PDB file of C-alpha atoms in Angstrom:
ATOM      1  CA  MET A 173     -16.249  -4.830 -31.165  1.00 46.00           C
ATOM      2  CA  SER A 174     -18.688  -5.383 -28.280  1.00 46.00           C
ATOM      3  CA  GLY A 175     -17.735  -9.070 -28.240  1.00 47.00           C
ATOM      4  CA  ASP A 176     -14.048  -8.169 -27.833  1.00 46.00           C
ATOM      5  CA  ASN A 177     -14.916  -5.744 -25.037  1.00 44.00           C
ATOM      6  CA  ARG A 178     -16.769  -8.450 -23.130  1.00 45.00           C
ATOM      7  CA  ARG A 179     -14.002 -10.971 -23.688  1.00 43.00           C
ATOM      8  CA  PHE A 180     -11.297  -8.673 -22.355  1.00 41.00           C
ATOM      9  CA  GLY A 181     -13.438  -7.426 -19.464  1.00 45.00           C
ATOM     10  CA  PHE A 182     -14.109  -3.854 -20.635  1.00 44.00           C
ATOM     11  CA  TRP A 183     -17.504  -2.482 -19.590  1.00 47.00           C
ATOM     12  CA  ASN A 184     -18.450  -5.865 -18.201  1.00 50.00           C
ATOM     13  CA  PRO A 185     -21.576  -5.356 -16.017  1.00 51.00           C
ATOM     14  CA  ALA A 186     -21.159  -8.679 -14.194  1.00 53.00           C
ATOM     15  CA  PRO A 187     -18.525  -9.165 -11.467  1.00 54.00           C
ATOM     16  CA  THR A 188     -15.864 -11.760 -12.218  1.00 65.00           C
ATOM     17  CA  ARG A 189     -13.776 -13.638  -9.694  1.00 75.00           C
ATOM     18  CA  HIS A 190      -9.977 -13.680  -9.890  1.00 75.00           C
ATOM     19  CA  SER A 191      -8.333 -17.053 -10.248  1.00 79.00           C
ATOM     20  CA  ALA A 192      -5.637 -18.181  -7.816  1.00 79.00           C
ATOM     21  CA  LEU A 193      -2.987 -17.489 -10.471  1.00 83.00           C
ATOM     22  CA  GLU A 194      -4.341 -13.983 -11.073  1.00 82.00           C
ATOM     23  CA  ASP A 195      -4.308 -13.304  -7.325  1.00 81.00           C
ATOM     24  CA  ALA A 196      -0.741 -14.581  -7.077  1.00 87.00           C
ATOM     25  CA  GLN A 197       0.555 -12.303  -9.819  1.00 90.00           C
ATOM     26  CA  GLY A 198      -1.446  -9.372  -8.478  1.00 91.00           C
ATOM     27  CA  ILE A 199      -0.029  -9.782  -4.978  1.00 93.00           C
ATOM     28  CA  ALA A 200       3.510 -10.329  -6.262  1.00 95.00           C
ATOM     29  CA  THR A 201       3.376  -7.332  -8.592  1.00 95.00           C
ATOM     30  CA  GLY A 202       1.719  -5.062  -6.048  1.00 95.00           C
ATOM     31  CA  SER A 203       4.284  -6.026  -3.413  1.00 95.00           C
ATOM     32  CA  MET A 204       7.208  -5.403  -5.757  1.00 96.00           C
ATOM     33  CA  VAL A 205       5.953  -1.965  -6.783  1.00 96.00           C
ATOM     34  CA  ALA A 206       5.171  -1.006  -3.184  1.00 96.00           C
ATOM     35  CA  ALA A 207       8.600  -2.225  -2.034  1.00 96.00           C
ATOM     36  CA  LEU A 208      10.248   0.007  -4.617  1.00 96.00           C
ATOM     37  CA  GLY A 209       8.333   2.967  -3.236  1.00 95.00           C
ATOM     38  CA  LEU A 210       9.408   2.088   0.315  1.00 95.00           C
ATOM     39  CA  THR A 211      13.021   1.761  -0.839  1.00 95.00           C
ATOM     40  CA  LEU A 212      12.901   5.288  -2.259  1.00 95.00           C
ATOM     41  CA  ILE A 213      11.473   6.550   1.026  1.00 95.00           C
ATOM     42  CA  GLY A 214      14.231   4.871   3.039  1.00 93.00           C
ATOM     43  CA  SER A 215      16.968   6.026   0.659  1.00 93.00           C
ATOM     44  CA  ALA A 216      15.848   9.654   0.988  1.00 93.00           C
ATOM     45  CA  GLY A 217      15.427   9.412   4.760  1.00 93.00           C
ATOM     46  CA  LEU A 218      11.713  10.138   4.494  1.00 94.00           C
ATOM     47  CA  VAL A 219       8.901   8.728   6.599  1.00 92.00           C
ATOM     48  CA  ALA A 220       6.103   6.727   5.017  1.00 88.00           C
ATOM     49  CA  SER A 221       2.465   6.895   5.979  1.00 78.00           C
ATOM     50  CA  GLY A 222       0.494   4.479   8.137  1.00 82.00           C
ATOM     51  CA  VAL A 223       2.076   1.515   9.880  1.00 88.00           C
ATOM     52  CA  ALA A 224       5.025   1.716   7.494  1.00 89.00           C
ATOM     53  CA  GLY A 225       5.665   5.219   8.833  1.00 90.00           C
ATOM     54  CA  VAL A 226       5.769   3.920  12.401  1.00 91.00           C
ATOM     55  CA  ALA A 227       8.144   1.164  11.253  1.00 93.00           C
ATOM     56  CA  PHE A 228      10.426   3.751   9.605  1.00 94.00           C
ATOM     57  CA  ILE A 229      10.438   5.910  12.753  1.00 93.00           C
ATOM     58  CA  LEU A 230      11.439   2.915  14.896  1.00 93.00           C
ATOM     59  CA  HIS A 231      14.028   1.905  12.286  1.00 94.00           C
ATOM     60  CA  TYR A 232      15.614   5.371  12.353  1.00 93.00           C
ATOM     61  CA  LEU A 233      15.575   5.476  16.161  1.00 92.00           C
ATOM     62  CA  THR A 234      17.036   2.000  16.769  1.00 92.00           C
ATOM     63  CA  GLY A 235      18.784   0.984  13.552  1.00 89.00           C
ATOM     64  CA  TYR A 236      16.960  -2.342  13.512  1.00 91.00           C
ATOM     65  CA  SER A 237      15.320  -3.793  10.416  1.00 91.00           C
ATOM     66  CA  PHE A 238      12.419  -1.845   8.903  1.00 93.00           C
ATOM     67  CA  GLY A 239      10.980  -5.055   7.491  1.00 92.00           C
ATOM     68  CA  LEU A 240      10.930  -6.753  10.892  1.00 92.00           C
ATOM     69  CA  TYR A 241       9.196  -3.791  12.522  1.00 93.00           C
ATOM     70  CA  TYR A 242       6.700  -3.690   9.672  1.00 93.00           C
ATOM     71  CA  ILE A 243       5.727  -7.344  10.101  1.00 92.00           C
ATOM     72  CA  VAL A 244       5.463  -7.118  13.905  1.00 92.00           C
ATOM     73  CA  LEU A 245       3.446  -3.876  13.932  1.00 91.00           C
ATOM     74  CA  ASN A 246       0.890  -5.374  11.563  1.00 90.00           C
ATOM     75  CA  MET A 247       0.140  -8.384  13.759  1.00 89.00           C
ATOM     76  CA  PRO A 248      -2.606  -6.774  15.899  1.00 82.00           C
ATOM     77  CA  PHE A 249      -4.580  -5.899  12.774  1.00 83.00           C
ATOM     78  CA  TYR A 250      -4.889  -9.506  11.628  1.00 83.00           C
ATOM     79  CA  ALA A 251      -7.619 -10.152  14.233  1.00 80.00           C
ATOM     80  CA  LEU A 252      -9.735  -7.357  12.712  1.00 78.00           C
ATOM     81  CA  SER A 253      -8.993  -8.623   9.246  1.00 80.00           C
ATOM     82  CA  LEU A 254      -9.939 -12.196  10.117  1.00 84.00           C
ATOM     83  CA  SER A 255     -13.178 -11.309  11.861  1.00 79.00           C
ATOM     84  CA  ARG A 256     -14.345  -8.556   9.521  1.00 75.00           C
ATOM     85  CA  LEU A 257     -12.808  -9.172   6.123  1.00 74.00           C
ATOM     86  CA  GLY A 258     -12.438 -12.944   6.033  1.00 84.00           C
ATOM     87  CA  LYS A 259      -9.824 -15.659   5.953  1.00 88.00           C
ATOM     88  CA  ALA A 260      -8.865 -15.217   2.288  1.00 88.00           C
ATOM     89  CA  PHE A 261      -8.257 -11.457   2.669  1.00 86.00           C
ATOM     90  CA  THR A 262      -6.195 -12.036   5.814  1.00 89.00           C
ATOM     91  CA  ILE A 263      -3.996 -14.715   4.261  1.00 91.00           C
ATOM     92  CA  LYS A 264      -3.361 -12.685   1.106  1.00 91.00           C
ATOM     93  CA  THR A 265      -2.599  -9.600   3.163  1.00 90.00           C
ATOM     94  CA  PHE A 266      -0.162 -11.532   5.358  1.00 91.00           C
ATOM     95  CA  LEU A 267       1.628 -12.822   2.254  1.00 93.00           C
ATOM     96  CA  ALA A 268       1.752  -9.323   0.744  1.00 94.00           C
ATOM     97  CA  ILE A 269       3.221  -7.852   3.933  1.00 93.00           C
ATOM     98  CA  CYS A 270       5.882 -10.542   4.224  1.00 94.00           C
ATOM     99  CA  LEU A 271       6.814 -10.291   0.546  1.00 95.00           C
ATOM    100  CA  THR A 272       6.952  -6.481   0.615  1.00 95.00           C
ATOM    101  CA  SER A 273       9.078  -6.524   3.771  1.00 94.00           C
ATOM    102  CA  LEU A 274      11.460  -9.094   2.285  1.00 95.00           C
ATOM    103  CA  ILE A 275      11.891  -7.209  -0.998  1.00 95.00           C
ATOM    104  CA  THR A 276      12.404  -3.913   0.846  1.00 94.00           C
ATOM    105  CA  GLU A 277      15.168  -5.500   2.932  1.00 93.00           C
ATOM    106  CA  ILE A 278      17.075  -7.162   0.079  1.00 93.00           C
ATOM    107  CA  GLN A 279      16.485  -4.533  -2.620  1.00 91.00           C
ATOM    108  CA  PRO A 280      19.422  -2.259  -1.621  1.00 88.00           C
ATOM    109  CA  ARG A 281      21.755  -5.121  -2.561  1.00 90.00           C
ATOM    110  CA  TYR A 282      20.588  -4.907  -6.160  1.00 91.00           C
ATOM    111  CA  LEU A 283      19.514  -1.276  -6.485  1.00 89.00           C
ATOM    112  CA  LYS A 284      22.068   1.403  -5.640  1.00 88.00           C
ATOM    113  CA  ILE A 285      20.785   4.971  -5.418  1.00 88.00           C
ATOM    114  CA  GLU A 286      23.568   7.548  -5.183  1.00 86.00           C
ATOM    115  CA  THR A 287      21.576  10.785  -5.565  1.00 89.00           C
ATOM    116  CA  LEU A 288      17.921  11.250  -4.693  1.00 93.00           C
ATOM    117  CA  ASP A 289      16.151  14.552  -4.159  1.00 95.00           C
ATOM    118  CA  PRO A 290      13.675  14.252  -1.242  1.00 96.00           C
ATOM    119  CA  VAL A 291      10.844  15.996  -3.101  1.00 96.00           C
ATOM    120  CA  TRP A 292      11.212  13.803  -6.172  1.00 96.00           C
ATOM    121  CA  ALA A 293      11.563  10.728  -3.958  1.00 96.00           C
ATOM    122  CA  ALA A 294       8.312  11.646  -2.184  1.00 96.00           C
ATOM    123  CA  LEU A 295       6.433  12.128  -5.453  1.00 96.00           C
ATOM    124  CA  LEU A 296       7.692   8.883  -6.983  1.00 96.00           C
ATOM    125  CA  ALA A 297       7.178   6.901  -3.783  1.00 96.00           C
ATOM    126  CA  GLY A 298       3.623   8.194  -3.427  1.00 94.00           C
ATOM    127  CA  VAL A 299       2.742   7.103  -6.957  1.00 96.00           C
ATOM    128  CA  LEU A 300       4.505   3.734  -6.643  1.00 96.00           C
ATOM    129  CA  LEU A 301       2.863   2.942  -3.314  1.00 94.00           C
ATOM    130  CA  GLY A 302      -0.466   3.995  -4.796  1.00 92.00           C
ATOM    131  CA  PHE A 303      -0.078   1.600  -7.711  1.00 94.00           C
ATOM    132  CA  GLY A 304       1.092  -1.176  -5.405  1.00 94.00           C
ATOM    133  CA  LEU A 305      -1.807  -0.750  -2.991  1.00 91.00           C
ATOM    134  CA  LEU A 306      -4.300  -0.466  -5.839  1.00 91.00           C
ATOM    135  CA  ALA A 307      -3.111  -3.779  -7.258  1.00 91.00           C
ATOM    136  CA  LEU A 308      -3.441  -5.410  -3.840  1.00 91.00           C
ATOM    137  CA  TYR A 309      -6.864  -3.898  -3.124  1.00 86.00           C
ATOM    138  CA  ARG A 310      -8.168  -5.187  -6.430  1.00 85.00           C
ATOM    139  CA  HIS A 311      -7.105  -8.681  -5.469  1.00 87.00           C
ATOM    140  CA  ARG A 312      -8.729  -8.367  -2.048  1.00 85.00           C
ATOM    141  CA  ALA A 313      -5.496  -7.823  -0.136  1.00 85.00           C
ATOM    142  CA  SER A 314      -3.672  -4.886   1.433  1.00 84.00           C
ATOM    143  CA  LEU A 315      -0.417  -3.931   3.086  1.00 86.00           C
ATOM    144  CA  GLY A 316      -1.972  -4.367   6.487  1.00 78.00           C
ATOM    145  CA  GLY A 317      -2.429  -2.020   9.389  1.00 75.00           C
ATOM    146  CA  LEU A 318      -4.407   1.027   8.462  1.00 75.00           C
ATOM    147  CA  GLY A 319      -4.966  -0.468   5.026  1.00 65.00           C
ATOM    148  CA  ILE A 320      -7.005  -3.261   6.612  1.00 69.00           C
ATOM    149  CA  LEU A 321      -9.000  -0.737   8.617  1.00 75.00           C
ATOM    150  CA  ALA A 322      -9.447   1.511   5.576  1.00 73.00           C
ATOM    151  CA  VAL A 323     -10.756  -1.307   3.368  1.00 68.00           C
ATOM    152  CA  TYR A 324     -13.110  -2.440   6.145  1.00 73.00           C
ATOM    153  CA  LEU A 325     -14.525   1.072   6.636  1.00 78.00           C
ATOM    154  CA  GLN A 326     -14.997   1.484   2.895  1.00 77.00           C
ATOM    155  CA  ASP A 327     -16.793  -1.857   2.597  1.00 76.00           C
ATOM    156  CA  ARG A 328     -18.886  -1.295   5.734  1.00 77.00           C
ATOM    157  CA  PHE A 329     -19.684   2.423   5.636  1.00 81.00           C
ATOM    158  CA  GLY A 330     -18.738   3.572   2.130  1.00 80.00           C
ATOM    159  CA  ILE A 331     -15.974   5.869   3.384  1.00 78.00           C
ATOM    160  CA  ARG A 332     -13.187   6.176   0.795  1.00 78.00           C
ATOM    161  CA  ALA A 333     -10.118   4.160   1.803  1.00 72.00           C
ATOM    162  CA  GLY A 334      -7.815   6.985   0.734  1.00 68.00           C
ATOM    163  CA  LEU A 335      -9.534   9.510   2.989  1.00 77.00           C
ATOM    164  CA  VAL A 336      -9.402   7.164   5.978  1.00 76.00           C
ATOM    165  CA  GLN A 337      -5.681   6.614   5.518  1.00 69.00           C
ATOM    166  CA  LEU A 338      -5.035  10.337   5.078  1.00 72.00           C
ATOM    167  CA  GLY A 339      -6.422  11.112   8.536  1.00 77.00           C
ATOM    168  CA  PHE A 340      -4.249   8.496  10.233  1.00 79.00           C
ATOM    169  CA  ASP A 341      -1.238   9.445   8.155  1.00 74.00           C
ATOM    170  CA  LEU A 342      -1.301  13.013   9.435  1.00 78.00           C
ATOM    171  CA  VAL A 343      -0.896  11.700  12.982  1.00 80.00           C
ATOM    172  CA  VAL A 344       2.015   9.440  12.001  1.00 84.00           C
ATOM    173  CA  LEU A 345       3.745  12.191  10.058  1.00 78.00           C
ATOM    174  CA  ALA A 346       3.394  14.573  12.993  1.00 83.00           C
ATOM    175  CA  ALA A 347       5.364  12.044  15.057  1.00 86.00           C
ATOM    176  CA  ALA A 348       8.074  12.050  12.381  1.00 89.00           C
ATOM    177  CA  PHE A 349       9.429  15.342  13.752  1.00 90.00           C
ATOM    178  CA  ALA A 350      11.076  13.233  16.460  1.00 85.00           C
ATOM    179  CA  VAL A 351      13.445  11.653  13.916  1.00 87.00           C
ATOM    180  CA  ALA A 352      13.583  13.961  10.895  1.00 88.00           C
ATOM    181  CA  ALA A 353      14.156  17.606  10.021  1.00 92.00           C
ATOM    182  CA  PRO A 354      11.080  19.721   9.197  1.00 93.00           C
ATOM    183  CA  TYR A 355      11.993  19.804   5.490  1.00 95.00           C
ATOM    184  CA  ILE A 356      12.133  15.990   5.364  1.00 94.00           C
ATOM    185  CA  VAL A 357       8.801  15.758   7.172  1.00 92.00           C
ATOM    186  CA  LEU A 358       7.316  18.214   4.679  1.00 93.00           C
ATOM    187  CA  CYS A 359       8.546  16.048   1.809  1.00 94.00           C
ATOM    188  CA  SER A 360       7.049  13.020   3.556  1.00 92.00           C
ATOM    189  CA  VAL A 361       3.721  14.848   3.781  1.00 89.00           C
ATOM    190  CA  ILE A 362       3.871  15.487   0.035  1.00 92.00           C
ATOM    191  CA  GLY A 363       4.365  11.772  -0.565  1.00 91.00           C
ATOM    192  CA  ALA A 364       1.442  10.885   1.709  1.00 85.00           C
ATOM    193  CA  ILE A 365      -0.831  13.356  -0.078  1.00 87.00           C
ATOM    194  CA  VAL A 366       0.119  11.954  -3.484  1.00 92.00           C
ATOM    195  CA  LEU A 367      -0.488   8.389  -2.273  1.00 88.00           C
ATOM    196  CA  ASN A 368      -3.871   9.086  -0.713  1.00 80.00           C
ATOM    197  CA  LEU A 369      -5.156  11.242  -3.560  1.00 88.00           C
ATOM    198  CA  PHE A 370      -4.152   8.471  -5.949  1.00 90.00           C
ATOM    199  CA  LEU A 371      -6.161   5.929  -3.932  1.00 84.00           C
ATOM    200  CA  THR A 372      -9.126   8.252  -3.441  1.00 81.00           C
ATOM    201  CA  ILE A 373      -9.422   8.823  -7.181  1.00 85.00           C
ATOM    202  CA  ASN A 374      -8.698   5.288  -8.371  1.00 84.00           C
ATOM    203  CA  HIS A 375      -9.886   2.874  -5.677  1.00 74.00           C
ATOM    204  CA  ARG A 376     -13.646   2.810  -6.192  1.00 66.00           C
ATOM    205  CA  ALA A 377     -15.762  -0.315  -5.860  1.00 61.00           C
ATOM    206  CA  ASP A 378     -18.324   1.015  -8.362  1.00 60.00           C
ATOM    207  CA  ARG A 379     -15.669   1.158 -11.079  1.00 59.00           C
ATOM    208  CA  TYR A 380     -13.840  -2.125 -10.548  1.00 59.00           C
ATOM    209  CA  ILE A 381     -16.025  -5.108  -9.762  1.00 52.00           C
ATOM    210  CA  ALA A 382     -13.725  -8.105 -10.193  1.00 54.00           C
ATOM    211  CA  MET A 383     -13.339 -10.107  -6.978  1.00 53.00           C
TER     212      MET A 383
END
């Protein structure tokens, strides 16, 4: 039994490095799951957390593409990522952002949502974004913006990534009152809490040591 555990990676005390193929599937899967969460947010008229929340606010105000705003708003954070977290992390994060933005833009063509309760949308989106980000974090990538900063602060100072994002998210969600009704903002807050609690509980370097 112990031999099977070691072979499949359970209770393995030594860190193992992901292969390029494993990174590719992790980034693709994480981006797809996160894009589904963002689609639910957009369909319910909610506001996401972090840079995605700013992108949604601009999208609602101007009508221009969410995906385009999301890519552009993340650009300033690549310098921090490159200097602090390395070339590999930056490249994988850039690919994850582009893929997530692309899927979010084209997904409404293939997924039609006729009825969606804002509270349920917030709960589902929070969980889906949590799973998507967790997959990306475990392959040394993120969805950019505050995610880059959160991962850096966790690696450098040991501050939980979920707690870092929660603080910034409260600021972004406060700005959401400019484009959404209080009830919608409240639902958005619920989604942000679910997302960040999910990451705080599950994203721990002492529990997952593959690289």
